[in-house]
Short mmCIF file of C-alpha atoms and ligand atoms in Angstrom, two decimals:
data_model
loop_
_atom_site.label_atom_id
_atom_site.label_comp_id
_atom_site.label_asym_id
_atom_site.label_seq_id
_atom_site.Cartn_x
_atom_site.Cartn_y
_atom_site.Cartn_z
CA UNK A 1 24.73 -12.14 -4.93
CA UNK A 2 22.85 -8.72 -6.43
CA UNK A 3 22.48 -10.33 -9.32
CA UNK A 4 19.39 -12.96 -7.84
CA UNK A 5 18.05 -10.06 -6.14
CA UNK A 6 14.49 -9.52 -7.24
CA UNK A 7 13.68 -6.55 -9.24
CA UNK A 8 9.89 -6.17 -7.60
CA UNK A 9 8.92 -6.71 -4.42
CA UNK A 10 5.33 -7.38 -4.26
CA UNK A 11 4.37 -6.64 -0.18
CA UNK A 12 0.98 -7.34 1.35
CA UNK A 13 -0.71 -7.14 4.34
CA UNK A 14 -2.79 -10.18 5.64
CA UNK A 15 -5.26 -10.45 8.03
CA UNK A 16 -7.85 -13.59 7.84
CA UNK A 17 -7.71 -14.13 4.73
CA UNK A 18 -7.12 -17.51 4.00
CA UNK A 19 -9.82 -18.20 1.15
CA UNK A 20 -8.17 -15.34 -0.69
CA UNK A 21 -4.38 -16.42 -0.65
CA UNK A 22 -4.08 -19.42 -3.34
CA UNK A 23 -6.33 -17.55 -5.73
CA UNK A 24 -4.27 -13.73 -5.04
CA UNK A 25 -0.97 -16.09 -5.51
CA UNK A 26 -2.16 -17.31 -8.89
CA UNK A 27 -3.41 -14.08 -10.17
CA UNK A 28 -0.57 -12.14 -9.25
CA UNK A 29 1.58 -15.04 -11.19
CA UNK A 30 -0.26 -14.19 -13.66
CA UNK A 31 -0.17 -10.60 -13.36
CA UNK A 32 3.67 -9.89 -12.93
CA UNK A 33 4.08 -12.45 -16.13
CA UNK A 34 4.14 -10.36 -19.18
CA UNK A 35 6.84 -7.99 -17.67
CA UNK A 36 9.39 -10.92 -17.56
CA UNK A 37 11.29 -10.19 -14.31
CA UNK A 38 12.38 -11.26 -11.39
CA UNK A 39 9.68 -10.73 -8.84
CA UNK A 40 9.25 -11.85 -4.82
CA UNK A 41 5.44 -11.97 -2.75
CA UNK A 42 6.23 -10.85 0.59
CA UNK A 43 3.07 -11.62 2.91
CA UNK A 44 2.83 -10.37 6.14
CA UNK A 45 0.19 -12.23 8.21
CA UNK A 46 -0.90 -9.57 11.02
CA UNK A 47 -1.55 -12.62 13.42
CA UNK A 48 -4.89 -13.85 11.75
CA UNK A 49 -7.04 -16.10 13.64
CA UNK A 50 -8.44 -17.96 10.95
CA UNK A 51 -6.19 -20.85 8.67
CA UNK A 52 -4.12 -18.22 7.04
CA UNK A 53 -0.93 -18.63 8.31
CA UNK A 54 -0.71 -22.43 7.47
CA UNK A 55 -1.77 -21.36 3.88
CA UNK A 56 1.18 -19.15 3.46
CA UNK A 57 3.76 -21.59 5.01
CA UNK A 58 2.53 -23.94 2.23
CA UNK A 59 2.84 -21.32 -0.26
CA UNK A 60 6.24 -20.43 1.04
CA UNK A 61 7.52 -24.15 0.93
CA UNK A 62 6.21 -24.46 -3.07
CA UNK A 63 8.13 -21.61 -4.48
CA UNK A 64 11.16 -19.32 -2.97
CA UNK A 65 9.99 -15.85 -4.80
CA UNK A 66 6.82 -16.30 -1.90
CA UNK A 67 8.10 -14.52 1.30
CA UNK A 68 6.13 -15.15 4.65
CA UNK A 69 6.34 -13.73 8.03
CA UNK A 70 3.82 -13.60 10.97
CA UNK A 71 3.45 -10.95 13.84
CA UNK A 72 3.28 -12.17 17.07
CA UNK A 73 -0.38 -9.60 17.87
CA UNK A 74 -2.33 -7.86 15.49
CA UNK A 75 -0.50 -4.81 14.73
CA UNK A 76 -2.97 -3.33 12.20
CA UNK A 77 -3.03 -2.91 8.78
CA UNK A 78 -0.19 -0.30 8.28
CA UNK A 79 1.98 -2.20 10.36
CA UNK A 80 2.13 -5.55 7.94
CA UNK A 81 2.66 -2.74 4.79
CA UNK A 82 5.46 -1.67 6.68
CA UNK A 83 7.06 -4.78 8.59
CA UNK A 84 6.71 -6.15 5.01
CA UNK A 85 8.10 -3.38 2.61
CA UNK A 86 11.21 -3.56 5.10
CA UNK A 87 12.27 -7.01 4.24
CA UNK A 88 11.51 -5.94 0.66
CA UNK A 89 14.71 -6.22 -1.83
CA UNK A 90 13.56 -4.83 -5.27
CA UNK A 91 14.59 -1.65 -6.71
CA UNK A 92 10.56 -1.42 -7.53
CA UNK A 93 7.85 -1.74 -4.56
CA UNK A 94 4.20 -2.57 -4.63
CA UNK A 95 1.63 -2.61 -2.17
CA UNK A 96 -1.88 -4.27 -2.56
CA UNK A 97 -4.23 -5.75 -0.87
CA UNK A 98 -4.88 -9.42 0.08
CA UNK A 99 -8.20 -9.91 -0.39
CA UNK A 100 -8.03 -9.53 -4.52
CA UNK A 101 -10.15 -5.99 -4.88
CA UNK A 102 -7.27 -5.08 -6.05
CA UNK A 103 -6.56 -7.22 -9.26
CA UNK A 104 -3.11 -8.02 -10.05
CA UNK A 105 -3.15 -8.03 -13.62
CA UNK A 106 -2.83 -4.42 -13.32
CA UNK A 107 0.30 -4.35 -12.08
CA UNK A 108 2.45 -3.59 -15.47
CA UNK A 109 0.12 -0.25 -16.06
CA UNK A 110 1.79 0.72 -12.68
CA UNK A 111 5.43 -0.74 -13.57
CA UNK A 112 5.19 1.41 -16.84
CA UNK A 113 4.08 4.67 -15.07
CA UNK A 114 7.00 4.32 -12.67
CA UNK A 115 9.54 5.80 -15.45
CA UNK A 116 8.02 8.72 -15.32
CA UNK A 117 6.98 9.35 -11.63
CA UNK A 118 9.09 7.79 -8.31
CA UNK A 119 5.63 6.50 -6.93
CA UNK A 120 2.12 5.62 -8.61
CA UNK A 121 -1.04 5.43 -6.92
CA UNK A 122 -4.14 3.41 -7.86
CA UNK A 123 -7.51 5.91 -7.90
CA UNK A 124 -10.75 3.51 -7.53
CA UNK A 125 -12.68 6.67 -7.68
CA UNK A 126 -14.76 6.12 -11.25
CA UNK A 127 -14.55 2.13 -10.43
CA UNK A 128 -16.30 2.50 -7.27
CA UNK A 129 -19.61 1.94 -8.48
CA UNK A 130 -18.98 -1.82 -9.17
CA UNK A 131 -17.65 -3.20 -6.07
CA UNK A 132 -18.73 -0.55 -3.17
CA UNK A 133 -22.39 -0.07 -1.79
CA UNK A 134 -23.69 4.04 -1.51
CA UNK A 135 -22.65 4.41 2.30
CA UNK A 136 -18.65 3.42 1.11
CA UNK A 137 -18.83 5.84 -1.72
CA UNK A 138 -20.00 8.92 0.17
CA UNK A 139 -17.86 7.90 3.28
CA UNK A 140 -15.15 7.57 0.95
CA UNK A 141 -15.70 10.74 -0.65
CA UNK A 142 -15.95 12.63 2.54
CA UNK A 143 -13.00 11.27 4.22
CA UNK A 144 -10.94 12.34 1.18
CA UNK A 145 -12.05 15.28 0.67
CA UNK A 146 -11.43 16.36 4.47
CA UNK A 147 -7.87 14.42 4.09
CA UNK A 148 -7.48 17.01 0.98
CA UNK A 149 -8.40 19.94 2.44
CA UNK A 150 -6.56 19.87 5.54
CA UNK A 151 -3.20 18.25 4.42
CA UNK A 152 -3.43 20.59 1.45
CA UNK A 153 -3.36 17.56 -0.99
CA UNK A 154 -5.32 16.57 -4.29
CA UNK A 155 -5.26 12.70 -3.80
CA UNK A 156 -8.41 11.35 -5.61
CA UNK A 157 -8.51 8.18 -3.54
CA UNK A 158 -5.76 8.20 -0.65
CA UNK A 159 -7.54 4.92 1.44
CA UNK A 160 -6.17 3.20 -1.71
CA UNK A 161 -3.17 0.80 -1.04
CA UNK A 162 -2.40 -0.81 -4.55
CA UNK A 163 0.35 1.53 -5.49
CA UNK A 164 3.95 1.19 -6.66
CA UNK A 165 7.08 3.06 -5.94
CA UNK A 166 11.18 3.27 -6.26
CA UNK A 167 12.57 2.06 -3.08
CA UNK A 168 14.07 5.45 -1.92
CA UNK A 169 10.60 6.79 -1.61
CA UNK A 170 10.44 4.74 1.70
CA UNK A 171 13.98 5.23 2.69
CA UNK A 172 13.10 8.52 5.24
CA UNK A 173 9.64 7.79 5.64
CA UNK A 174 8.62 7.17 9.61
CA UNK A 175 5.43 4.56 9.85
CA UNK A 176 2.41 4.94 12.48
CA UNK A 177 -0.41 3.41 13.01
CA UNK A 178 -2.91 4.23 9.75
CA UNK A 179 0.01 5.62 7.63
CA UNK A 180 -0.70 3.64 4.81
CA UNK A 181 -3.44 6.31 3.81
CA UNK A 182 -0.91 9.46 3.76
CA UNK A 183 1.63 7.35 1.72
CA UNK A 184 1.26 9.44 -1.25
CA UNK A 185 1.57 12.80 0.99
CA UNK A 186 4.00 11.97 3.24
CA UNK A 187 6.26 10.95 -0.28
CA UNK A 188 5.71 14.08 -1.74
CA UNK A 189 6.80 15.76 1.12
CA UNK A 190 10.21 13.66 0.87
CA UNK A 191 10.62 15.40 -2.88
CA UNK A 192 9.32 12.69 -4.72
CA UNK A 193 7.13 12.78 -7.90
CA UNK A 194 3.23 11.31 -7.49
CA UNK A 195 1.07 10.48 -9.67
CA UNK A 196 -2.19 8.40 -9.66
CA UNK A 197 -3.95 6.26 -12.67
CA UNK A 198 -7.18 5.05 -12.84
CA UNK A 199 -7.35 1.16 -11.35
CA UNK A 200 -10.95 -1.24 -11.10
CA UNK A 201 -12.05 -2.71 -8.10
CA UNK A 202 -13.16 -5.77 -7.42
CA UNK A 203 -15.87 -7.15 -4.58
CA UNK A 204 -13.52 -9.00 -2.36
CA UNK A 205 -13.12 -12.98 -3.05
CA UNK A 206 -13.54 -14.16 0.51
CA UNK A 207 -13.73 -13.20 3.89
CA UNK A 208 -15.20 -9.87 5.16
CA UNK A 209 -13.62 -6.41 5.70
CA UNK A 210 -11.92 -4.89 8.49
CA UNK A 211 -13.85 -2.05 8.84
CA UNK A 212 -16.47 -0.18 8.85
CA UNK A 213 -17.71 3.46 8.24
CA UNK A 214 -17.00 5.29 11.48
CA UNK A 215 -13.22 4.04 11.88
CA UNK A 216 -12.52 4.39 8.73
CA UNK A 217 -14.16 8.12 8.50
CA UNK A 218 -13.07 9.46 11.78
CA UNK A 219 -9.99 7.15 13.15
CA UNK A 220 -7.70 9.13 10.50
CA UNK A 221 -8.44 12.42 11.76
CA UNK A 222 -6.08 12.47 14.39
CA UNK A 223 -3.29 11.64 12.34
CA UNK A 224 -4.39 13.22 9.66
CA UNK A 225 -3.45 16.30 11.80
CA UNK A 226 0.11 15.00 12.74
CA UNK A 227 0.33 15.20 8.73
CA UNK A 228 -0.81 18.95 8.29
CA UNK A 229 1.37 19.77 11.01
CA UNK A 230 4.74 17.66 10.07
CA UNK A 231 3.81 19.35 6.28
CA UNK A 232 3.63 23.30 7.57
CA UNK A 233 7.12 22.39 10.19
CA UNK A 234 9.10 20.22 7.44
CA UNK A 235 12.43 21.50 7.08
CA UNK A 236 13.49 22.42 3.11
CA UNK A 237 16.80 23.53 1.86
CA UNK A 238 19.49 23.38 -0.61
CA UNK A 239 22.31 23.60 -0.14
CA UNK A 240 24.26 26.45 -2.47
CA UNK A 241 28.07 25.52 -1.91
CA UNK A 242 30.12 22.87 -0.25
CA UNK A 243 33.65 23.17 0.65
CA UNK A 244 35.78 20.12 2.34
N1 UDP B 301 -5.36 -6.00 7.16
C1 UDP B 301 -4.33 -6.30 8.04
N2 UDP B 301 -4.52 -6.06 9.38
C2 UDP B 301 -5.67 -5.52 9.88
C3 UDP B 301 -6.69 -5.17 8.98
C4 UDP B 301 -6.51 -5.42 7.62
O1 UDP B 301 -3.28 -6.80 7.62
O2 UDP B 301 -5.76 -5.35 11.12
C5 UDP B 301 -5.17 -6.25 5.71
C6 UDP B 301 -6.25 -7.12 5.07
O3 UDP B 301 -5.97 -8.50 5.19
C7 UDP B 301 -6.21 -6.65 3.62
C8 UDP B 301 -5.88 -5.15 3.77
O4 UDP B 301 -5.27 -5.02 5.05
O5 UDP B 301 -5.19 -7.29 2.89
C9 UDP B 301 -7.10 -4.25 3.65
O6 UDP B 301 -8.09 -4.66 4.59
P1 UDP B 301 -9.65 -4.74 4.25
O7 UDP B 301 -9.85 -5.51 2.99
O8 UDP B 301 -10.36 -5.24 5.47
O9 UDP B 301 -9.99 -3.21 4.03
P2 UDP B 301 -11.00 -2.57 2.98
O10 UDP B 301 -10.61 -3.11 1.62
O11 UDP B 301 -12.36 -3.00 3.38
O12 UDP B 301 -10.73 -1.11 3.10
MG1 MG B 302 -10.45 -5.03 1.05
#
């Protein structure tokens, strides 16, 4: 029945994060709250080898809108956004992380945003200084700026993943392995309206990060080079007249 079909679909990627999950549930509770819809948590567990996965069958088995499913290997971070976005429902999508830098009780700012622009990225560019140490801010700064200047974007903050977006922003777009930081570029390209507002960031709650300053600096660059070339060999047209 359409009509029990959820409005949002909250999707996140989840790898060892199991002191994270009950808190991230409550706070996103809390979060999608004042906008007074109907809302599902779709967690994808990327095969974590910590307790995890028995955290978010528990979760699952307390309340229906919480959506669980676990890879068989880890598949990577841009994998789980994807495997989960695709058993999304909503007509709205958002992506965050699991590990609550990323705090949910932002999420109406985005919600709002989205009737003017099909997809809204988070910028933790003037947050930074809070939550990240020096060698994250320059890396950070570096690796966007070189993602800027050879996709030919202006994304403040494009390693960001708390953004929102209408469904049909997804609908064409092919994943690979560290899409989830061209998201905003690769949607443009489909014709879509961007935009980015200004989000905080948080230390995470538990656990530790997945990774560290040289793969997040340099393992991009390859693909970041399948994205300048897919931009410059995109095909564009509209079509004038149709007959029959
Ligand atoms: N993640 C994942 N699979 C991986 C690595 C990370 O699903 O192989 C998830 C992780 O659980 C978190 C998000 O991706 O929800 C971002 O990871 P992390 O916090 O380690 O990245 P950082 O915030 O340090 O950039
Ligand atoms: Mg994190």
């Amino acid at each position: 029945m359409s009509s029990d079909l959820p409005i949002l679909s909250i999707v996140l990627p989840c790898f060892n994060e199991e002191g994270n999950l009950r808190a991230l549930i409550a706070a996103i509770r809390a979060g999608v709250e004042p906008l007074a819809i109907g809302y599902e948590i779709i967690i994808t567990d990327d095969c974590s080898r910590d307790g995890s996965w028995g955290v978010l069958k528990e979760l699952a088995a307390e309340d229906p809108r919480i959506r669980v499913q676990k890879f068989e290997s880890n598949c990577g971070q841009s994998a789980a956004m994807w495997a989960g976005m695709k058993t999304a429902r909503g007509k709205f999508l958002m992506t965050l992380d699991a590990d609550l830098q990323n705090d949910p009780h932002e999420i109406p700012r985005f919600i709002a945003a989205l009737e003017h622009y099909d997809c809204v990225c988070g910028s933790r560019v003037e947050s930074r200084r809070k939550g990240d140490n020096s060698v994250r801010i320059i890396s950070s700064r570096i690796a966007n700026g070189v993602r800027n200047w050879l996709s030919g974007d202006t994304i403040s903050d494009s390693g960001c993943c708390f953004r929102a977006f209408k469904r049909e922003c997804i609908e064409n777009l092919k994943f690979f392995k560290g899409m989830h930081r061209f998201m905003p570029t690769l949607i443009k390209l489909e014709g879509f309206s961007v935009t980015e507002i200004p989000i905080g960031t948080n230390p995470r709650f538990a656990g530790k990060t997945n990774y560290g300053v040289w793969n997040r600096l340099f393992a991009s660059f390859y693909d970041l080079l399948a994205v300048r070339w897919m931009k410059s060999r995109m095909v564009h047209y509209k079509i004038a007249e149709r007959i029959n």
